[in-house]
PDB file of C-alpha atoms in Angstrom:
ATOM      1  CA  ILE I   4      81.487 162.909  78.153  1.00  0.00           C
ATOM      2  CA  THR I   5      78.949 165.065  80.077  1.00  0.00           C
ATOM      3  CA  ARG I   6      81.606 167.663  80.862  1.00  0.00           C
ATOM      4  CA  MET I   7      82.569 167.719  77.197  1.00  0.00           C
ATOM      5  CA  ASN I   8      78.941 168.385  76.173  1.00  0.00           C
ATOM      6  CA  PHE I   9      78.764 171.266  78.640  1.00  0.00           C
ATOM      7  CA  THR I  10      81.980 172.763  77.260  1.00  0.00           C
ATOM      8  CA  LEU I  11      80.697 172.446  73.717  1.00  0.00           C
ATOM      9  CA  TRP I  12      77.455 174.213  74.737  1.00  0.00           C
ATOM     10  CA  LEU I  13      79.481 177.104  76.178  1.00  0.00           C
ATOM     11  CA  LEU I  14      81.485 177.419  73.009  1.00  0.00           C
ATOM     12  CA  LEU I  15      78.381 177.426  70.844  1.00  0.00           C
ATOM     13  CA  SER I  16      76.792 180.031  73.108  1.00  0.00           C
ATOM     14  CA  PHE I  17      79.885 182.174  72.688  1.00  0.00           C
ATOM     15  CA  CYS I  18      79.574 181.894  68.921  1.00  0.00           C
ATOM     16  CA  GLY I  19      75.925 182.873  69.119  1.00  0.00           C
ATOM     17  CA  LEU I  20      76.760 185.977  71.134  1.00  0.00           C
ATOM     18  CA  THR I  21      79.116 187.166  68.434  1.00  0.00           C
ATOM     19  CA  LEU I  22      76.121 187.544  66.120  1.00  0.00           C
ATOM     20  CA  ALA I  23      74.830 190.382  68.248  1.00  0.00           C
ATOM     21  CA  GLN I  24      78.087 192.310  68.127  1.00  0.00           C
ATOM     22  CA  GLU I  25      78.565 195.080  65.587  1.00  0.00           C
ATOM     23  CA  GLY I  26      81.605 195.669  63.525  1.00  0.00           C
ATOM     24  CA  LEU I  27      82.686 192.048  63.211  1.00  0.00           C
ATOM     25  CA  PRO I  28      85.907 191.508  61.202  1.00  0.00           C
ATOM     26  CA  GLU I  29      85.571 190.424  57.613  1.00  0.00           C
ATOM     27  CA  THR I  30      87.152 187.126  58.529  1.00  0.00           C
ATOM     28  CA  GLU I  31      83.909 185.962  60.203  1.00  0.00           C
ATOM     29  CA  VAL I  32      82.340 182.915  58.508  1.00  0.00           C
ATOM     30  CA  THR I  33      78.995 181.102  58.744  1.00  0.00           C
ATOM     31  CA  THR I  34      78.643 177.490  59.863  1.00  0.00           C
ATOM     32  CA  GLU I  35      75.733 175.160  60.514  1.00  0.00           C
ATOM     33  CA  THR I  36      75.646 176.323  64.130  1.00  0.00           C
ATOM     34  CA  GLY I  37      75.801 180.044  63.370  1.00  0.00           C
ATOM     35  CA  SER I  38      78.529 182.582  62.757  1.00  0.00           C
ATOM     36  CA  CYS I  39      81.959 182.408  64.361  1.00  0.00           C
ATOM     37  CA  PHE I  40      85.579 183.175  63.731  1.00  0.00           C
ATOM     38  CA  PRO I  41      87.546 180.773  61.497  1.00  0.00           C
ATOM     39  CA  ASP I  42      89.813 179.614  64.329  1.00  0.00           C
ATOM     40  CA  MET I  43      86.792 178.932  66.526  1.00  0.00           C
ATOM     41  CA  CYS I  44      85.053 176.972  63.755  1.00  0.00           C
ATOM     42  CA  LYS I  45      88.160 174.875  63.243  1.00  0.00           C
ATOM     43  CA  PHE I  46      88.345 174.207  66.980  1.00  0.00           C
ATOM     44  CA  LEU I  47      84.676 173.173  67.114  1.00  0.00           C
ATOM     45  CA  LYS I  48      85.158 170.713  64.259  1.00  0.00           C
ATOM     46  CA  GLU I  49      88.223 169.193  65.901  1.00  0.00           C
ATOM     47  CA  PHE I  50      86.436 169.090  69.250  1.00  0.00           C
ATOM     48  CA  GLY I  51      83.469 167.274  67.682  1.00  0.00           C
ATOM     49  CA  ALA I  52      85.769 164.754  66.030  1.00  0.00           C
ATOM     50  CA  MET I  53      87.580 164.158  69.327  1.00  0.00           C
ATOM     51  CA  LYS I  54      84.244 163.687  71.101  1.00  0.00           C
ATOM     52  CA  ALA I  55      83.171 161.057  68.544  1.00  0.00           C
ATOM     53  CA  LYS I  56      86.480 159.210  68.944  1.00  0.00           C
ATOM     54  CA  LEU I  57      86.166 159.196  72.744  1.00  0.00           C
ATOM     55  CA  GLU I  58      82.634 157.829  72.490  1.00  0.00           C
ATOM     56  CA  ALA I  59      83.906 155.052  70.211  1.00  0.00           C
ATOM     57  CA  VAL I  60      86.712 154.245  72.660  1.00  0.00           C
ATOM     58  CA  GLU I  61      84.216 154.162  75.534  1.00  0.00           C
ATOM     59  CA  THR I  62      81.968 151.740  73.634  1.00  0.00           C
ATOM     60  CA  ASN I  63      84.932 149.532  72.758  1.00  0.00           C
ATOM     61  CA  LEU I  64      86.131 149.442  76.391  1.00  0.00           C
ATOM     62  CA  LYS I  65      82.631 148.582  77.592  1.00  0.00           C
ATOM     63  CA  GLU I  66      82.391 145.668  75.149  1.00  0.00           C
ATOM     64  CA  LYS I  67      85.818 144.340  76.185  1.00  0.00           C
ATOM     65  CA  SER I  68      84.950 144.675  79.866  1.00  0.00           C
ATOM     66  CA  GLU I  69      81.740 142.695  79.345  1.00  0.00           C
ATOM     67  CA  ALA I  70      83.673 140.010  77.457  1.00  0.00           C
ATOM     68  CA  VAL I  71      86.245 139.723  80.271  1.00  0.00           C
ATOM     69  CA  GLU I  72      83.492 139.478  82.893  1.00  0.00           C
ATOM     70  CA  ALA I  73      81.787 136.722  80.890  1.00  0.00           C
ATOM     71  CA  LYS I  74      85.075 134.822  80.599  1.00  0.00           C
ATOM     72  CA  LEU I  75      85.714 135.146  84.339  1.00  0.00           C
ATOM     73  CA  LYS I  76      82.226 133.910  85.104  1.00  0.00           C
ATOM     74  CA  GLU I  77      82.762 130.917  82.809  1.00  0.00           C
ATOM     75  CA  THR I  78      86.072 130.109  84.517  1.00  0.00           C
ATOM     76  CA  GLU I  79      84.549 130.396  87.982  1.00  0.00           C
ATOM     77  CA  SER I  80      81.797 127.940  87.043  1.00  0.00           C
ATOM     78  CA  GLN I  81      84.149 125.169  85.877  1.00  0.00           C
ATOM     79  CA  VAL I  82      83.525 122.041  87.956  1.00  0.00           C
ATOM     80  CA  VAL I  83      85.418 118.765  87.471  1.00  0.00           C
ATOM     81  CA  PHE I  84      86.242 116.132  90.077  1.00  0.00           C
ATOM     82  CA  SER I  85      87.546 112.600  90.219  1.00  0.00           C
ATOM     83  CA  ALA I  86      88.599 110.572  93.267  1.00  0.00           C
ATOM     84  CA  GLY I  87      89.564 107.025  94.224  1.00  0.00           C
ATOM     85  CA  ILE I  88      89.776 105.049  97.466  1.00  0.00           C
ATOM     86  CA  LEU I  89      93.156 104.708  99.115  1.00  0.00           C
ATOM     87  CA  GLY I  90      94.197 101.333 100.409  1.00  0.00           C
ATOM     88  CA  ASP I  91      94.097  97.879  98.900  1.00  0.00           C
ATOM     89  CA  ALA I  92      91.535  96.067 101.021  1.00  0.00           C
ATOM     90  CA  ALA I  93      87.874  95.155 101.185  1.00  0.00           C
ATOM     91  CA  ILE I  94      85.359  97.798 102.295  1.00  0.00           C
ATOM     92  CA  GLY I  95      82.377  96.158 103.935  1.00  0.00           C
ATOM     93  CA  PRO I  96      80.201  94.346 104.417  1.00  0.00           C
ATOM     94  CA  PHE I  97      78.350  96.667 106.869  1.00  0.00           C
ATOM     95  CA  ASN I  98      74.985  96.309 108.561  1.00  0.00           C
ATOM     96  CA  THR I  99      73.703  99.697 107.372  1.00  0.00           C
ATOM     97  CA  PRO I 100      73.977 101.803 104.188  1.00  0.00           C
ATOM     98  CA  THR I 101      77.397 103.460 104.167  1.00  0.00           C
ATOM     99  CA  THR I 102      78.684 106.404 102.166  1.00  0.00           C
ATOM    100  CA  LEU I 103      81.924 105.542 100.395  1.00  0.00           C
ATOM    101  CA  ILE I 104      84.648 108.087 101.081  1.00  0.00           C
ATOM    102  CA  TYR I 105      87.004 108.513  98.150  1.00  0.00           C
ATOM    103  CA  THR I 106      90.066 109.875  99.938  1.00  0.00           C
ATOM    104  CA  ARG I 107      92.500 110.053  97.049  1.00  0.00           C
ATOM    105  CA  VAL I 108      91.590 113.147  94.996  1.00  0.00           C
ATOM    106  CA  ILE I 109      92.742 112.932  91.393  1.00  0.00           C
ATOM    107  CA  THR I 110      91.321 116.308  90.372  1.00  0.00           C
ATOM    108  CA  ASN I 111      88.922 118.701  92.061  1.00  0.00           C
ATOM    109  CA  LEU I 112      88.498 121.827  89.928  1.00  0.00           C
ATOM    110  CA  GLY I 113      86.060 124.059  91.771  1.00  0.00           C
ATOM    111  CA  ASN I 114      86.594 122.262  95.114  1.00  0.00           C
ATOM    112  CA  ALA I 115      83.046 120.902  95.118  1.00  0.00           C
ATOM    113  CA  TYR I 116      84.014 117.390  96.207  1.00  0.00           C
ATOM    114  CA  ASN I 117      84.822 116.796  99.896  1.00  0.00           C
ATOM    115  CA  GLN I 118      87.364 114.019 100.384  1.00  0.00           C
ATOM    116  CA  ASN I 119      86.548 113.852 104.116  1.00  0.00           C
ATOM    117  CA  THR I 120      82.850 113.079 103.641  1.00  0.00           C
ATOM    118  CA  GLY I 121      82.766 111.536 100.151  1.00  0.00           C
ATOM    119  CA  ILE I 122      80.059 114.044  99.169  1.00  0.00           C
ATOM    120  CA  PHE I 123      79.957 116.244  96.085  1.00  0.00           C
ATOM    121  CA  VAL I 124      77.972 119.482  96.530  1.00  0.00           C
ATOM    122  CA  ALA I 125      76.805 121.201  93.335  1.00  0.00           C
ATOM    123  CA  PRO I 126      78.155 124.781  93.388  1.00  0.00           C
ATOM    124  CA  VAL I 127      75.768 125.991  90.662  1.00  0.00           C
ATOM    125  CA  ARG I 128      72.550 124.852  89.067  1.00  0.00           C
ATOM    126  CA  GLY I 129      73.352 122.914  85.913  1.00  0.00           C
ATOM    127  CA  MET I 130      73.547 119.710  83.924  1.00  0.00           C
ATOM    128  CA  TYR I 131      76.195 117.367  85.303  1.00  0.00           C
ATOM    129  CA  TYR I 132      77.729 114.085  84.208  1.00  0.00           C
ATOM    130  CA  LEU I 133      78.268 111.736  87.165  1.00  0.00           C
ATOM    131  CA  SER I 134      79.849 108.276  87.223  1.00  0.00           C
ATOM    132  CA  PHE I 135      81.191 105.633  89.588  1.00  0.00           C
ATOM    133  CA  PHE I 136      83.148 102.438  89.034  1.00  0.00           C
ATOM    134  CA  TYR I 137      84.209  99.637  91.369  1.00  0.00           C
ATOM    135  CA  HIS I 138      86.422  96.597  91.708  1.00  0.00           C
ATOM    136  CA  ALA I 139      85.267  93.768  93.998  1.00  0.00           C
ATOM    137  CA  GLY I 140      86.027  90.199  94.896  1.00  0.00           C
ATOM    138  CA  GLY I 141      83.615  87.453  93.966  1.00  0.00           C
ATOM    139  CA  GLU I 142      83.170  86.087  97.487  1.00  0.00           C
ATOM    140  CA  HIS I 143      80.684  88.848  98.445  1.00  0.00           C
ATOM    141  CA  PRO I 144      77.832  90.538  96.568  1.00  0.00           C
ATOM    142  CA  VAL I 145      78.208  94.148  95.426  1.00  0.00           C
ATOM    143  CA  HIS I 146      75.502  96.793  95.472  1.00  0.00           C
ATOM    144  CA  LEU I 147      76.240 100.499  95.089  1.00  0.00           C
ATOM    145  CA  LEU I 148      73.794 103.410  94.730  1.00  0.00           C
ATOM    146  CA  LEU I 149      74.448 106.874  93.370  1.00  0.00           C
ATOM    147  CA  MET I 150      72.484 109.138  95.702  1.00  0.00           C
ATOM    148  CA  LYS I 151      71.223 112.706  95.334  1.00  0.00           C
ATOM    149  CA  ASN I 152      69.943 114.280  98.549  1.00  0.00           C
ATOM    150  CA  ASN I 153      69.476 110.778  99.998  1.00  0.00           C
ATOM    151  CA  GLU I 154      67.441 109.607  96.969  1.00  0.00           C
ATOM    152  CA  ARG I 155      68.636 106.982  94.524  1.00  0.00           C
ATOM    153  CA  ILE I 156      69.659 108.087  91.035  1.00  0.00           C
ATOM    154  CA  LEU I 157      71.462 104.957  89.798  1.00  0.00           C
ATOM    155  CA  ASP I 158      72.642 101.616  91.047  1.00  0.00           C
ATOM    156  CA  SER I 159      75.102  98.910  90.084  1.00  0.00           C
ATOM    157  CA  SER I 160      75.292  95.427  91.550  1.00  0.00           C
ATOM    158  CA  ASP I 161      76.826  91.989  91.191  1.00  0.00           C
ATOM    159  CA  HIS I 162      75.927  88.717  92.887  1.00  0.00           C
ATOM    160  CA  LYS I 163      78.232  86.452  94.838  1.00  0.00           C
ATOM    161  CA  THR I 164      80.118  83.901  92.757  1.00  0.00           C
ATOM    162  CA  LEU I 165      82.545  81.219  93.838  1.00  0.00           C
ATOM    163  CA  ASN I 166      83.995  80.660  90.383  1.00  0.00           C
ATOM    164  CA  ASP I 167      84.763  84.329  89.682  1.00  0.00           C
ATOM    165  CA  GLY I 168      87.826  85.759  91.332  1.00  0.00           C
ATOM    166  CA  ALA I 169      86.975  89.440  90.835  1.00  0.00           C
ATOM    167  CA  ASP I 170      84.353  91.710  89.319  1.00  0.00           C
ATOM    168  CA  ASN I 171      84.277  95.242  87.908  1.00  0.00           C
ATOM    169  CA  GLY I 172      81.246  97.407  87.307  1.00  0.00           C
ATOM    170  CA  GLY I 173      79.810 100.892  87.466  1.00  0.00           C
ATOM    171  CA  ASN I 174      77.207 103.279  86.124  1.00  0.00           C
ATOM    172  CA  ALA I 175      76.836 106.860  84.884  1.00  0.00           C
ATOM    173  CA  ALA I 176      74.177 109.423  84.067  1.00  0.00           C
ATOM    174  CA  PHE I 177      73.490 113.026  83.072  1.00  0.00           C
ATOM    175  CA  VAL I 178      71.781 114.673  86.019  1.00  0.00           C
ATOM    176  CA  GLU I 179      70.346 118.164  86.510  1.00  0.00           C
ATOM    177  CA  LEU I 180      71.397 119.465  89.902  1.00  0.00           C
ATOM    178  CA  GLN I 181      70.330 122.518  91.835  1.00  0.00           C
ATOM    179  CA  GLN I 182      72.864 124.608  93.699  1.00  0.00           C
ATOM    180  CA  GLY I 183      73.559 122.873  96.993  1.00  0.00           C
ATOM    181  CA  ASP I 184      72.397 119.402  95.936  1.00  0.00           C
ATOM    182  CA  GLN I 185      74.492 116.653  97.517  1.00  0.00           C
ATOM    183  CA  VAL I 186      75.650 113.584  95.609  1.00  0.00           C
ATOM    184  CA  ASN I 187      77.447 110.529  96.979  1.00  0.00           C
ATOM    185  CA  VAL I 188      77.993 106.815  96.375  1.00  0.00           C
ATOM    186  CA  GLN I 189      76.376 104.528  98.936  1.00  0.00           C
ATOM    187  CA  LEU I 190      77.377 100.946  99.734  1.00  0.00           C
ATOM    188  CA  GLN I 191      74.341  98.847 100.583  1.00  0.00           C
ATOM    189  CA  PRO I 192      74.142  96.575 103.693  1.00  0.00           C
ATOM    190  CA  ASN I 193      75.837  93.165 103.562  1.00  0.00           C
ATOM    191  CA  THR I 194      77.740  94.019 100.370  1.00  0.00           C
ATOM    192  CA  HIS I 195      81.315  95.137  99.703  1.00  0.00           C
ATOM    193  CA  VAL I 196      83.751  96.696  97.248  1.00  0.00           C
ATOM    194  CA  TRP I 197      87.505  96.520  97.035  1.00  0.00           C
ATOM    195  CA  GLY I 198      89.278  99.755  98.002  1.00  0.00           C
ATOM    196  CA  ASN I 199      91.477 100.668  95.068  1.00  0.00           C
ATOM    197  CA  LEU I 200      92.522 104.142  93.968  1.00  0.00           C
ATOM    198  CA  TYR I 201      92.732 103.107  90.323  1.00  0.00           C
ATOM    199  CA  SER I 202      89.517 101.134  89.755  1.00  0.00           C
ATOM    200  CA  THR I 203      87.074 102.131  92.542  1.00  0.00           C
ATOM    201  CA  THR I 204      86.336 105.747  91.644  1.00  0.00           C
ATOM    202  CA  PHE I 205      83.745 108.528  91.783  1.00  0.00           C
ATOM    203  CA  SER I 206      83.791 111.290  89.151  1.00  0.00           C
ATOM    204  CA  GLY I 207      81.741 114.095  87.678  1.00  0.00           C
ATOM    205  CA  PHE I 208      81.780 117.386  85.815  1.00  0.00           C
ATOM    206  CA  LEU I 209      79.532 120.295  84.930  1.00  0.00           C
ATOM    207  CA  LEU I 210      78.408 120.309  81.304  1.00  0.00           C
ATOM    208  CA  HIS I 211      76.668 123.691  81.428  1.00  0.00           C
ATOM    209  CA  GLN I 212      74.605 125.870  83.709  1.00  0.00           C
ATOM    210  CA  VAL I 213      70.825 125.970  83.339  1.00  0.00           C
TER     211      VAL I 213
END
């Protein structure tokens, strides 16, 4: 566009110089920018129209480019995960708090959940929905905590019962996380859950960035 403006300036200067020349042909006409030959005036009008069209195209391309960038950014920030525990056996009881490792990944859009550590790391600052569910036998108590950076967010528990063959439970919450925050499910000492990839699960997703 800058080169076009310079060219237009040269053409207008040329038209202005013709005013100083004597003996101009009778075909010379007057325009808003001065006097020039009919062919030159026609060219200037067409050039101006072309310049306006190019500016409109440039604006349109810029708007489309910004829309594509926004869509790509939205896609990159999609975070969804859900995982269960492989095996069909009791986990625990242990003497110390133990992070549950959900080794069977159901979905992990954004790759923010680590199936080797059982820890979800928030890739962006935002509002997240987090949940965990468990299946357990009645012969041992159950006590699970949802932890963020080693601090409790939620818990779910069930006492020992001899008349109840099995129990199911869980909890969920909307949680604002900062980029890099770590979330995991922790089994408390002297309690247990039943490892089951269908009913003992850990899930979460990003609602929106903040």
